[in-house]
Amino acid sequence: MNFEITADNSPYLKARGKIVLNACPGSGKTTAVAYKLTTLIEECEKKYGKYSGIACLSFTNVAKDEIGKKYEEIKGISLGYPNIISTIDSFINQYITLPFYHMLSVPSKRPSILNTVEFLNDMHLGWFPNIKGQPLKVSYPPSRLKIEIDGTYTWDGNKCNPKVADIAVFERYAKAFKDWQINNGFINNDDSTYLACKLLETYPQIAQYLVERFPYIIIDEAQDTSEIQYKIFDILISAGLSNIEFVGDPYQSLYEFREARPDMFLNRFNDAAQWQAIRFSDCRRSSQNIIDMYSLFRNAAEKAIISTCKHGTDHQVKVIRYDENDPTSLIEQYQKLVDSDSSNYILVRGGTHLEKFGIKPPSEEPWKNSLAKMLINAQHHYDKGNTKSSIDDLRVFFVEICFSGSDYNAKKEEIKKLKEDVNFNIRLFEFLKGMPKIDDTLKNWTVNITTYVKAHFGIDIDLQLKQKGAVFYALNLKELLFPEITTPFPISTIHKIKGMTFTTILLVLSHNSSGQNISLTDFVRPASLPSEKQRMLYVALSRPEVSCFIAVPNVISEKQIIAQLGNTIEFIN
């Protein structure tokens, strides 16, 4: 792969020290980061030795994998030790929380960092009533409790509502569950990040060790970094980290629900005394007309984005007026306007909008307990070629049916023992290969799987159908749980396509912006940082290379549309 050094990206490639790179969509920032790594790796080894390396971190697995792929295309080899490409969460877990957890002076010396801690909802750690005298876990299930950066407690990111529970009772309740988690070593990523920050503050030698191990740190998609993650990097800077880069685009921050702080990215970018501020303003992806449309959401005082794309098209942004009650006709019209061999996507705001196009989430499950779903997940993973996940699912299933009365810790120990039992794992694999297929009626599958478990393990299981579960008996189980809708083009929410590129997109707007909706009323230039909905529009409109279509409900007149989008648009009749 040949990388082109340009006047736009050259200042970033040459820069060293504390850097904030504000990169517009389609500017090739991922490739630039990968190319810069090839140089930094050589510099790092010469200056710090062969045991110190670069940590290149990103917000998601998809983003960090893309950097690794680009590096391999440029260099011809994968990036390896002592350098790493990782997510921020994994970096914090692997290099701070896990190795230094024992320094917290708690009974558990090495924790398990879990994706979910739903098991807490079934635990009882004392009597904590809400205002109505009910258990507080009815109002605030403990699995969604969180310790904030200042040590206070929230539930799902919100403070306790005094109309729901006494604040002091909530604090005792939250502390009881968080203390239990930390003492027993069953924490989630939020807990891990908080504890990592505390470890770095309490033991400066940990930060000094990390700076020696990784004297260069690059944070990609930095607009999605949280306040406490920024604090961790600030501690490393105070410990001597002199080469750190925050790379991103604050206008593409879509994860405020996960505490993303694009404002903190901008604060650093605007702090000329402490940081080198560098921009990428050349867009290699889209034509100028498309760029001008999504630039509406940028600060007018910022440097304009200039198209440097080479496909030679500069089509006007096209508007299709449609009937919100007839999305099928909209899809048919879009199909007539684009090349079916190209990459074309239809983008909507959220899950409720997917349903309008016939794409529905899995239907309601007909069982009271989780046993059937464990078996179905195991087979689904196996059919997808992921045997390891299938065996893991079956191991949990077996412990659940054999040790149903045990507490969470005891079950975890049993799972650990079974994982080391080679003969038992072979039995699970043989069980997996012969499992009854879910491409059958619910009734047949329920009878067959119950018989199959009895024959293989000598255990009777009760899948406990809900009272209304019988109405599903004649339905195909696969279609019931994994409905697939056929459409001419992929239809996706905006969150899921961030970072992707398409030939054309059709962005579907609603008649107003209530609730989850996005509409024409969101097309106004913001005074400062755009709203979350405006950032969604920015991301969606910056995906296409050639053509951008915007679907507007036909209850809105052409005059109103022009007033919001400008007179350079083209109406499709």
Coordinates of C-alpha atoms in Angstrom, one line a residue:
M1 CA 0.0 0.0 0.0
N2 CA 1.4 3.4 -1.0
F3 CA 0.7 6.2 1.4
E4 CA 0.6 9.8 0.0
I5 CA 2.2 12.5 2.2
T6 CA 0.4 15.7 1.5
A7 CA 0.5 19.3 2.7
D8 CA -2.6 18.5 4.9
N9 CA -1.2 15.4 6.7
S10 CA 2.6 16.3 6.7
P11 CA 2.5 18.5 9.9
Y12 CA 0.9 15.7 11.9
L13 CA 3.4 13.1 10.6
K14 CA 6.3 15.3 11.7
A15 CA 4.9 16.4 15.0
R16 CA 6.1 14.9 18.3
G17 CA 5.0 15.6 21.9
K18 CA 1.5 16.4 23.2
I19 CA -0.7 16.6 20.1
V20 CA -4.4 16.9 19.4
L21 CA -5.4 16.1 15.8
N22 CA -8.8 17.3 14.8
A23 CA -9.5 15.3 11.6
C24 CA -12.5 15.9 9.3
P25 CA -14.5 12.9 7.8
G26 CA -12.7 11.1 5.0
S27 CA -9.4 12.7 5.7
G28 CA -7.5 9.4 6.0
K29 CA -6.7 9.9 9.7
T30 CA -6.7 6.1 10.4
T31 CA -4.2 5.5 7.6
A32 CA -2.1 8.5 8.7
V33 CA -1.9 7.1 12.3
A34 CA -0.9 3.7 10.9
Y35 CA 1.8 5.3 8.7
K36 CA 3.1 7.4 11.6
L37 CA 3.4 4.2 13.7
T38 CA 6.0 2.8 11.2
T39 CA 8.2 5.7 12.0
L40 CA 7.5 6.0 15.7
I41 CA 8.3 2.4 16.3
E42 CA 11.8 2.8 15.0
E43 CA 12.3 6.0 17.0
C44 CA 11.0 4.5 20.2
E45 CA 13.3 1.5 20.0
K46 CA 16.4 3.7 19.4
K47 CA 15.5 6.1 22.3
Y48 CA 14.0 3.7 24.9
G49 CA 15.2 0.2 24.0
K50 CA 13.5 -2.9 22.8
Y51 CA 11.3 -3.4 25.8
S52 CA 9.4 -0.1 25.5
G53 CA 6.8 0.5 22.9
I54 CA 3.8 2.4 21.6
A55 CA 0.3 1.9 22.8
C56 CA -2.2 2.8 20.1
L57 CA -5.7 2.8 21.7
S58 CA -9.2 3.3 20.3
F59 CA -12.7 3.4 21.6
T60 CA -14.0 0.2 19.9
N61 CA -12.7 -3.1 18.6
V62 CA -13.8 -2.1 15.1
A63 CA -11.7 1.1 15.1
K64 CA -8.6 -0.5 16.6
D65 CA -8.8 -3.4 14.2
E66 CA -8.9 -1.0 11.3
I67 CA -5.6 0.7 12.5
G68 CA -4.0 -2.8 12.7
K69 CA -5.2 -3.6 9.2
K70 CA -3.9 -0.4 7.8
Y71 CA -0.5 -0.8 9.5
E72 CA -0.2 -4.3 8.1
E73 CA -1.1 -3.1 4.6
I74 CA 1.6 -0.4 4.8
K75 CA 4.4 -2.3 6.5
G76 CA 3.6 -5.8 5.3
I77 CA 3.7 -7.3 8.8
S78 CA 1.5 -7.2 11.9
L79 CA 2.3 -4.8 14.7
G80 CA 3.8 -6.8 17.6
Y81 CA 5.6 -6.6 20.9
P82 CA 6.6 -4.3 22.6
N83 CA 3.9 -2.3 20.8
I84 CA 0.2 -2.8 21.1
I85 CA -3.1 -1.8 19.4
S86 CA -5.9 -2.1 21.9
T87 CA -9.2 -0.6 23.1
I88 CA -8.9 1.9 26.0
D89 CA -10.9 -0.5 28.2
S90 CA -8.6 -3.4 27.5
F91 CA -5.5 -1.3 28.0
I92 CA -6.7 -0.2 31.4
N93 CA -7.8 -3.7 32.4
Q94 CA -4.6 -5.4 31.2
Y95 CA -2.0 -2.9 32.4
I96 CA -3.5 -1.4 35.5
T97 CA -6.5 -3.1 37.1
L98 CA -5.6 -6.7 36.7
P99 CA -1.9 -6.7 37.6
F100 CA -2.2 -4.2 40.5
Y101 CA -5.6 -5.1 42.0
H102 CA -3.9 -6.8 45.0
M103 CA -2.6 -3.3 46.0
L104 CA -6.2 -2.3 46.9
S105 CA -5.9 -4.5 50.0
V106 CA -9.1 -6.4 49.4
P107 CA -9.7 -10.2 49.9
S108 CA -9.8 -10.9 46.1
K109 CA -6.3 -10.5 44.7
R110 CA -7.2 -10.9 41.0
P111 CA -10.6 -9.8 39.7
S112 CA -12.9 -11.1 36.9
I113 CA -13.8 -8.2 34.7
L114 CA -17.3 -9.0 33.3
N115 CA -19.3 -7.5 30.5
T116 CA -22.4 -7.7 32.7
V117 CA -23.1 -8.0 36.4
E118 CA -26.8 -8.9 36.1
F119 CA -26.3 -11.5 38.8
L120 CA -26.3 -8.7 41.4
N121 CA -30.0 -8.3 40.9
D122 CA -30.6 -11.6 42.5
M123 CA -28.5 -10.9 45.6
H124 CA -29.6 -9.7 49.0
L125 CA -27.1 -7.6 51.0
G126 CA -29.4 -6.1 53.5
W127 CA -32.7 -4.2 53.8
F128 CA -32.7 -1.0 51.8
P129 CA -36.3 0.3 51.2
N130 CA -37.5 2.9 48.7
I131 CA -40.0 5.6 49.7
K132 CA -42.9 3.2 49.2
G133 CA -41.3 0.6 51.6
Q134 CA -40.4 -1.7 48.7
P135 CA -36.8 -3.2 48.3
L136 CA -34.7 -0.5 46.7
K137 CA -33.5 -2.9 44.0
V138 CA -37.1 -2.7 42.5
S139 CA -36.4 1.0 41.7
Y140 CA -32.6 0.7 41.2
P141 CA -31.4 -2.8 40.2
P142 CA -27.8 -3.0 41.5
S143 CA -26.3 -4.2 38.3
R144 CA -26.5 -0.7 36.9
L145 CA -25.0 1.1 39.9
K146 CA -21.8 3.0 39.2
I147 CA -19.0 4.8 41.2
E148 CA -18.4 8.2 39.6
I149 CA -15.0 10.0 39.3
D150 CA -15.6 11.9 42.6
G151 CA -16.5 8.6 44.5
T152 CA -20.2 9.2 44.6
Y153 CA -22.8 6.7 43.3
T154 CA -25.2 6.9 40.4
W155 CA -27.6 4.5 38.8
D156 CA -27.5 4.3 35.0
G157 CA -25.6 7.6 35.1
N158 CA -28.3 9.4 37.2
K159 CA -28.3 10.6 40.8
C160 CA -30.8 9.1 43.1
N161 CA -34.2 10.7 42.9
P162 CA -35.3 11.8 46.4
K163 CA -38.9 11.1 45.4
V164 CA -37.9 7.4 44.9
A165 CA -35.6 6.8 47.8
D166 CA -33.9 8.6 50.7
I167 CA -30.4 9.7 49.5
A168 CA -28.7 8.3 52.6
V169 CA -30.3 4.9 52.1
F170 CA -29.4 4.9 48.4
E171 CA -25.7 5.7 49.3
R172 CA -25.6 2.8 51.8
Y173 CA -27.3 0.5 49.3
A174 CA -24.9 1.4 46.5
K175 CA -21.9 1.2 48.8
A176 CA -22.9 -2.3 50.0
F177 CA -23.1 -3.7 46.5
K178 CA -20.0 -1.9 45.1
D179 CA -17.9 -3.0 48.2
W180 CA -19.1 -6.6 47.7
Q181 CA -18.1 -6.5 44.0
I182 CA -14.6 -5.1 44.8
N183 CA -14.0 -7.4 47.7
N184 CA -15.0 -10.4 45.7
G185 CA -13.4 -9.4 42.5
F186 CA -16.5 -9.4 40.2
I187 CA -16.4 -6.0 38.5
N188 CA -17.3 -4.5 35.2
N189 CA -15.4 -2.1 32.9
D190 CA -16.7 1.0 34.7
D191 CA -15.5 -0.3 38.0
S192 CA -12.2 -1.2 36.5
T193 CA -11.7 2.3 35.1
Y194 CA -12.5 3.9 38.5
L195 CA -10.2 1.5 40.4
A196 CA -7.4 2.0 37.9
C197 CA -7.6 5.8 38.4
K198 CA -7.5 5.3 42.2
L199 CA -4.5 2.9 41.9
L200 CA -2.6 5.5 39.8
E201 CA -3.4 8.3 42.2
T202 CA -2.4 6.2 45.3
Y203 CA 0.7 4.5 43.8
P204 CA 2.6 6.9 41.5
Q205 CA 5.1 4.1 40.8
I206 CA 2.4 2.4 38.7
A207 CA 2.1 5.4 36.5
Q208 CA 5.9 5.7 36.2
Y209 CA 6.1 2.0 35.2
L210 CA 3.5 2.6 32.5
V211 CA 5.3 5.6 31.1
E212 CA 8.5 3.6 30.9
R213 CA 6.7 0.7 29.2
F214 CA 4.8 2.9 26.8
P215 CA 6.6 6.2 26.2
Y216 CA 4.3 6.9 23.3
I217 CA 0.5 6.7 23.5
I218 CA -2.0 7.4 20.7
I219 CA -5.7 7.6 21.4
D220 CA -7.8 7.3 18.3
E221 CA -11.5 8.2 18.2
A222 CA -10.6 10.4 21.2
Q223 CA -13.8 12.4 21.0
D224 CA -15.5 9.4 22.7
T225 CA -13.1 9.4 25.6
S226 CA -14.8 9.8 29.1
E227 CA -13.8 12.2 31.8
I228 CA -12.3 9.5 34.0
Q229 CA -10.3 8.1 31.1
Y230 CA -8.9 11.6 30.4
K231 CA -7.9 11.8 34.0
I232 CA -6.0 8.6 33.7
F233 CA -4.0 9.9 30.8
D234 CA -3.5 13.2 32.7
I235 CA -1.9 11.2 35.5
L236 CA 0.4 9.5 33.1
I237 CA 1.4 12.9 31.7
S238 CA 2.2 14.1 35.2
A239 CA 4.3 11.0 35.6
G240 CA 6.5 12.0 32.6
L241 CA 4.6 10.9 29.5
S242 CA 5.7 13.5 27.0
N243 CA 4.5 11.9 23.8
I244 CA 0.7 11.5 23.7
E245 CA -1.7 12.1 20.9
F246 CA -5.5 12.6 20.9
V247 CA -6.9 11.9 17.4
G248 CA -10.5 12.4 16.5
D249 CA -13.4 14.6 15.4
P250 CA -15.6 16.1 18.1
Y251 CA -18.5 16.4 15.6
Q252 CA -18.5 12.6 15.3
S253 CA -19.0 11.9 19.0
L254 CA -22.1 9.6 19.3
Y255 CA -21.5 8.0 22.7
E256 CA -22.7 10.5 25.2
F257 CA -24.8 7.7 26.7
R258 CA -21.4 6.1 27.5
E259 CA -20.1 9.3 29.0
A260 CA -18.1 10.5 25.9
R261 CA -16.8 14.1 26.4
P262 CA -16.2 15.8 23.1
D263 CA -16.0 19.1 24.9
M264 CA -12.8 17.9 26.7
F265 CA -11.3 17.0 23.4
L266 CA -12.0 20.5 22.2
N267 CA -10.6 22.0 25.4
R268 CA -7.3 20.4 24.7
F269 CA -7.4 21.3 21.1
N270 CA -7.9 25.0 22.0
D271 CA -5.2 25.0 24.8
A272 CA -2.3 26.2 22.7
A273 CA -0.1 26.6 25.8
Q274 CA -0.2 22.9 26.6
W275 CA -1.0 21.1 23.3
Q276 CA -0.1 21.2 19.6
A277 CA -3.3 21.6 17.7
I278 CA -3.3 20.1 14.2
R279 CA -6.2 19.9 11.6
F280 CA -6.9 17.6 8.7
S281 CA -9.2 19.6 6.4
D282 CA -8.9 17.7 3.1
C283 CA -11.7 15.2 2.5
R284 CA -10.8 12.4 0.1
R285 CA -14.2 10.7 0.4
S286 CA -17.0 13.0 -0.6
S287 CA -17.8 15.7 -3.2
Q288 CA -17.9 19.3 -2.2
N289 CA -21.7 19.5 -2.3
I290 CA -22.0 16.7 0.2
I291 CA -19.3 18.3 2.4
D292 CA -21.1 21.6 2.4
M293 CA -24.3 20.0 3.6
Y294 CA -22.8 18.4 6.7
S295 CA -20.6 21.4 7.3
L296 CA -23.8 23.2 8.4
F297 CA -23.2 21.5 11.8
R298 CA -19.6 22.8 12.2
N299 CA -18.5 26.0 13.8
A300 CA -18.6 28.7 11.0
A301 CA -15.3 30.1 12.2
E302 CA -13.4 26.8 11.6
K303 CA -11.3 26.1 8.6
A304 CA -13.5 24.8 5.8
I305 CA -13.3 21.2 4.6
I306 CA -12.2 20.9 1.0
S307 CA -12.9 18.0 -1.2
T308 CA -9.9 16.3 -2.7
C309 CA -11.7 13.2 -3.8
K310 CA -10.7 11.7 -7.2
H311 CA -14.0 10.1 -8.4
G312 CA -14.9 13.3 -10.2
T313 CA -18.5 13.6 -9.2
D314 CA -20.1 16.6 -7.5
H315 CA -23.8 15.7 -7.6
Q316 CA -26.2 17.9 -5.7
V317 CA -27.7 16.5 -2.5
K318 CA -31.0 15.0 -3.6
V319 CA -34.3 15.2 -1.6
I320 CA -37.0 12.6 -1.9
R321 CA -40.4 13.5 -0.3
Y322 CA -42.1 10.3 1.0
D323 CA -45.1 9.0 2.8
E324 CA -44.1 8.0 6.4
N325 CA -46.9 5.3 6.3
D326 CA -45.4 3.7 3.2
P327 CA -41.7 3.1 3.7
T328 CA -41.7 0.3 1.1
S329 CA -42.4 2.9 -1.7
L330 CA -39.4 4.9 -0.5
I331 CA -37.1 1.9 -0.8
E332 CA -38.5 1.1 -4.3
Q333 CA -37.8 4.7 -5.4
Y334 CA -34.2 4.6 -3.9
Q335 CA -33.6 1.4 -5.8
K336 CA -34.5 3.0 -9.1
L337 CA -32.1 5.9 -8.5
V338 CA -28.9 4.0 -7.6
D339 CA -26.6 1.4 -9.2
S340 CA -27.4 -1.9 -7.5
D341 CA -23.8 -3.1 -7.9
S342 CA -22.6 -0.2 -5.7
S343 CA -22.5 0.1 -1.9
N344 CA -25.8 1.7 -1.0
Y345 CA -27.2 2.1 2.5
I346 CA -30.4 3.3 4.1
L347 CA -29.8 5.1 7.4
V348 CA -32.3 5.7 10.2
R349 CA -32.1 7.2 13.7
G350 CA -32.8 4.2 16.0
G351 CA -34.3 0.8 16.6
T352 CA -37.9 2.0 16.5
H353 CA -37.3 3.4 13.0
L354 CA -35.9 0.1 11.9
E355 CA -39.3 -1.5 12.8
K356 CA -41.0 0.9 10.4
F357 CA -39.0 -0.7 7.6
G358 CA -40.0 -4.2 8.8
I359 CA -36.8 -4.9 10.6
K360 CA -37.7 -6.1 14.1
P361 CA -35.7 -7.1 17.0
P362 CA -36.0 -10.8 18.2
S363 CA -39.5 -11.6 19.3
E364 CA -40.4 -12.1 22.9
E365 CA -39.1 -15.3 24.3
P366 CA -41.7 -17.9 25.4
W367 CA -39.7 -19.3 28.4
K368 CA -39.6 -18.2 32.1
N369 CA -36.0 -19.2 32.7
S370 CA -32.8 -18.8 30.7
L371 CA -32.0 -22.5 30.2
A372 CA -33.5 -22.8 26.7
K373 CA -31.8 -19.6 25.5
M374 CA -28.4 -20.9 26.8
L375 CA -28.9 -24.0 24.5
I376 CA -30.1 -21.9 21.6
N377 CA -27.1 -19.5 21.9
A378 CA -24.7 -22.5 22.0
Q379 CA -26.2 -23.8 18.8
H380 CA -26.3 -20.4 17.1
H381 CA -22.6 -19.8 17.9
Y382 CA -21.8 -23.3 16.6
D383 CA -23.7 -22.7 13.3
K384 CA -21.7 -19.4 12.9
G385 CA -18.4 -21.3 13.3
N386 CA -17.6 -20.1 16.9
T387 CA -17.2 -23.4 18.7
K388 CA -15.4 -21.9 21.7
S389 CA -18.3 -19.7 22.5
S390 CA -20.7 -22.7 22.0
I391 CA -18.7 -24.8 24.6
D392 CA -18.6 -21.8 27.0
D393 CA -22.4 -21.5 26.8
L394 CA -22.9 -25.3 27.4
R395 CA -20.6 -25.2 30.4
V396 CA -22.7 -22.4 32.0
F397 CA -25.9 -24.4 31.1
F398 CA -24.6 -27.5 32.8
V399 CA -23.6 -25.7 36.0
E400 CA -27.0 -24.0 36.0
I401 CA -28.9 -27.2 35.9
C402 CA -26.6 -29.1 38.3
F403 CA -25.9 -26.4 40.8
S404 CA -29.1 -24.3 40.6
G405 CA -29.2 -23.7 44.4
S406 CA -25.6 -22.4 44.6
D407 CA -24.6 -18.8 44.8
Y408 CA -22.8 -16.9 42.1
N409 CA -19.3 -17.5 43.5
A410 CA -19.9 -21.3 43.8
K411 CA -21.1 -21.5 40.2
K412 CA -18.1 -19.6 38.9
E413 CA -15.8 -22.1 40.7
E414 CA -17.7 -25.0 39.1
I415 CA -17.4 -23.4 35.7
K416 CA -13.7 -23.0 36.2
K417 CA -13.3 -26.6 37.2
L418 CA -15.2 -27.8 34.2
K419 CA -13.1 -25.7 31.9
E420 CA -10.1 -27.6 33.0
D421 CA -11.8 -31.0 32.6
V422 CA -10.7 -32.2 29.2
N423 CA -12.9 -35.3 29.1
F424 CA -16.0 -33.3 30.0
N425 CA -15.2 -30.7 27.3
I426 CA -15.1 -33.5 24.8
R427 CA -18.5 -34.7 26.0
L428 CA -19.8 -31.1 25.5
F429 CA -18.4 -31.0 22.0
E430 CA -20.1 -34.4 21.2
F431 CA -23.3 -33.0 22.7
L432 CA -23.1 -29.9 20.6
K433 CA -22.7 -31.8 17.3
G434 CA -25.9 -33.7 17.7
M435 CA -28.1 -31.0 19.2
P436 CA -31.7 -30.8 17.7
K437 CA -31.8 -28.0 15.2
I438 CA -33.9 -24.9 16.0
D439 CA -35.2 -24.8 12.5
D440 CA -38.3 -26.6 13.8
T441 CA -41.5 -25.8 15.6
L442 CA -41.1 -24.6 19.2
K443 CA -43.1 -27.7 20.4
N444 CA -40.9 -30.2 18.5
W445 CA -37.7 -28.5 19.6
T446 CA -38.7 -28.4 23.2
V447 CA -39.6 -32.1 23.3
N448 CA -36.4 -33.1 21.3
I449 CA -34.0 -31.0 23.4
T450 CA -35.4 -32.2 26.7
T451 CA -35.0 -35.9 25.5
Y452 CA -31.6 -35.2 24.2
V453 CA -30.3 -33.7 27.4
K454 CA -31.7 -36.6 29.3
A455 CA -30.0 -39.1 27.0
H456 CA -26.6 -37.3 27.1
F457 CA -26.4 -36.3 30.8
G458 CA -29.1 -38.3 32.5
I459 CA -30.7 -35.1 33.7
D460 CA -34.4 -34.0 33.5
I461 CA -34.8 -30.3 32.6
D462 CA -37.8 -28.1 32.7
L463 CA -37.7 -25.2 30.2
Q464 CA -40.6 -23.6 32.0
L465 CA -42.7 -22.1 29.2
K466 CA -44.6 -18.9 30.1
Q467 CA -48.3 -19.3 30.4
K468 CA -48.8 -17.7 27.0
G469 CA -45.9 -19.6 25.6
A470 CA -48.2 -22.3 24.2
V471 CA -49.4 -19.9 21.5
F472 CA -45.9 -20.1 19.9
Y473 CA -46.0 -24.0 19.8
A474 CA -46.6 -24.2 16.1
L475 CA -44.2 -21.4 15.1
N476 CA -40.7 -22.0 13.7
L477 CA -38.3 -21.4 16.5
K478 CA -35.5 -20.0 14.3
E479 CA -37.8 -17.5 12.7
L480 CA -39.3 -16.6 16.0
L481 CA -36.0 -15.7 17.7
F482 CA -33.9 -14.6 14.7
P483 CA -36.2 -12.9 12.2
E484 CA -34.5 -12.0 8.9
I485 CA -36.0 -9.4 6.6
T486 CA -34.9 -9.2 3.0
T487 CA -34.5 -5.7 1.6
P488 CA -32.7 -4.5 -1.5
F489 CA -30.1 -2.6 0.6
P490 CA -28.8 -2.8 4.1
I491 CA -30.8 -0.6 6.5
S492 CA -28.9 0.5 9.6
T493 CA -29.0 2.9 12.5
I494 CA -26.4 5.7 12.3
H495 CA -24.5 4.4 15.3
K496 CA -23.6 1.2 13.6
I497 CA -22.1 2.7 10.4
K498 CA -19.8 5.3 12.1
G499 CA -16.4 5.1 10.4
M500 CA -17.7 3.3 7.3
T501 CA -17.8 4.5 3.6
F502 CA -20.6 3.9 1.0
T503 CA -21.2 4.9 -2.6
T504 CA -24.6 6.4 -1.7
I505 CA -26.8 6.8 1.4
L506 CA -30.4 7.5 1.9
L507 CA -30.9 9.3 5.2
V508 CA -34.5 9.0 6.4
L509 CA -35.9 11.9 8.4
S510 CA -39.1 12.1 10.4
H511 CA -41.7 14.9 10.4
N512 CA -40.5 16.2 13.7
S513 CA -37.7 15.8 16.2
S514 CA -39.7 14.5 19.2
G515 CA -38.2 11.5 21.1
Q516 CA -35.7 9.6 19.0
N517 CA -36.7 11.3 15.8
I518 CA -34.4 13.5 13.7
S519 CA -36.0 16.0 11.3
L520 CA -35.4 19.1 9.2
T521 CA -35.6 21.2 12.3
D522 CA -32.3 19.8 13.4
F523 CA -30.6 21.4 10.3
V524 CA -29.5 24.6 12.0
R525 CA -25.9 25.8 12.7
P526 CA -25.2 25.3 16.4
A527 CA -23.7 28.1 18.5
S528 CA -21.0 25.8 19.8
L529 CA -20.8 22.0 19.9
P530 CA -23.7 20.5 18.0
S531 CA -26.4 18.5 19.8
E532 CA -26.3 14.7 19.8
K533 CA -28.9 14.5 17.0
Q534 CA -26.9 17.0 14.9
R535 CA -23.8 15.0 15.4
M536 CA -25.7 11.9 14.1
L537 CA -26.7 13.9 11.0
Y538 CA -23.1 14.9 10.6
V539 CA -21.9 11.3 10.7
A540 CA -24.6 10.0 8.4
L541 CA -24.2 12.7 5.7
S542 CA -20.4 12.3 5.7
R543 CA -20.5 8.6 4.8
P544 CA -21.2 8.7 1.0
E545 CA -18.6 9.0 -1.8
V546 CA -20.9 9.9 -4.7
S547 CA -24.5 10.6 -3.9
C548 CA -26.5 11.6 -0.8
F549 CA -30.2 11.3 -0.7
I550 CA -32.3 12.7 2.1
A551 CA -35.9 11.4 2.6
V552 CA -38.3 14.1 4.0
P553 CA -42.0 13.4 4.9
N554 CA -44.3 14.8 2.2
V555 CA -46.2 16.7 4.8
I556 CA -43.3 19.2 4.7
S557 CA -43.4 21.5 1.7
E558 CA -40.6 22.1 -0.8
K559 CA -40.4 25.7 0.4
Q560 CA -39.9 24.6 4.0
I561 CA -37.2 22.1 2.9
I562 CA -35.3 24.8 0.9
A563 CA -35.5 27.1 3.9
Q564 CA -33.6 24.5 6.0
L565 CA -31.3 22.8 3.5
G566 CA -30.6 25.7 1.1
N567 CA -31.4 26.1 -2.6
T568 CA -28.6 23.9 -4.0
I569 CA -30.5 20.7 -3.4
E570 CA -32.3 18.7 -6.1
F571 CA -35.8 17.4 -5.6
I572 CA -36.5 13.9 -6.9
N573 CA -40.2 13.5 -8.0

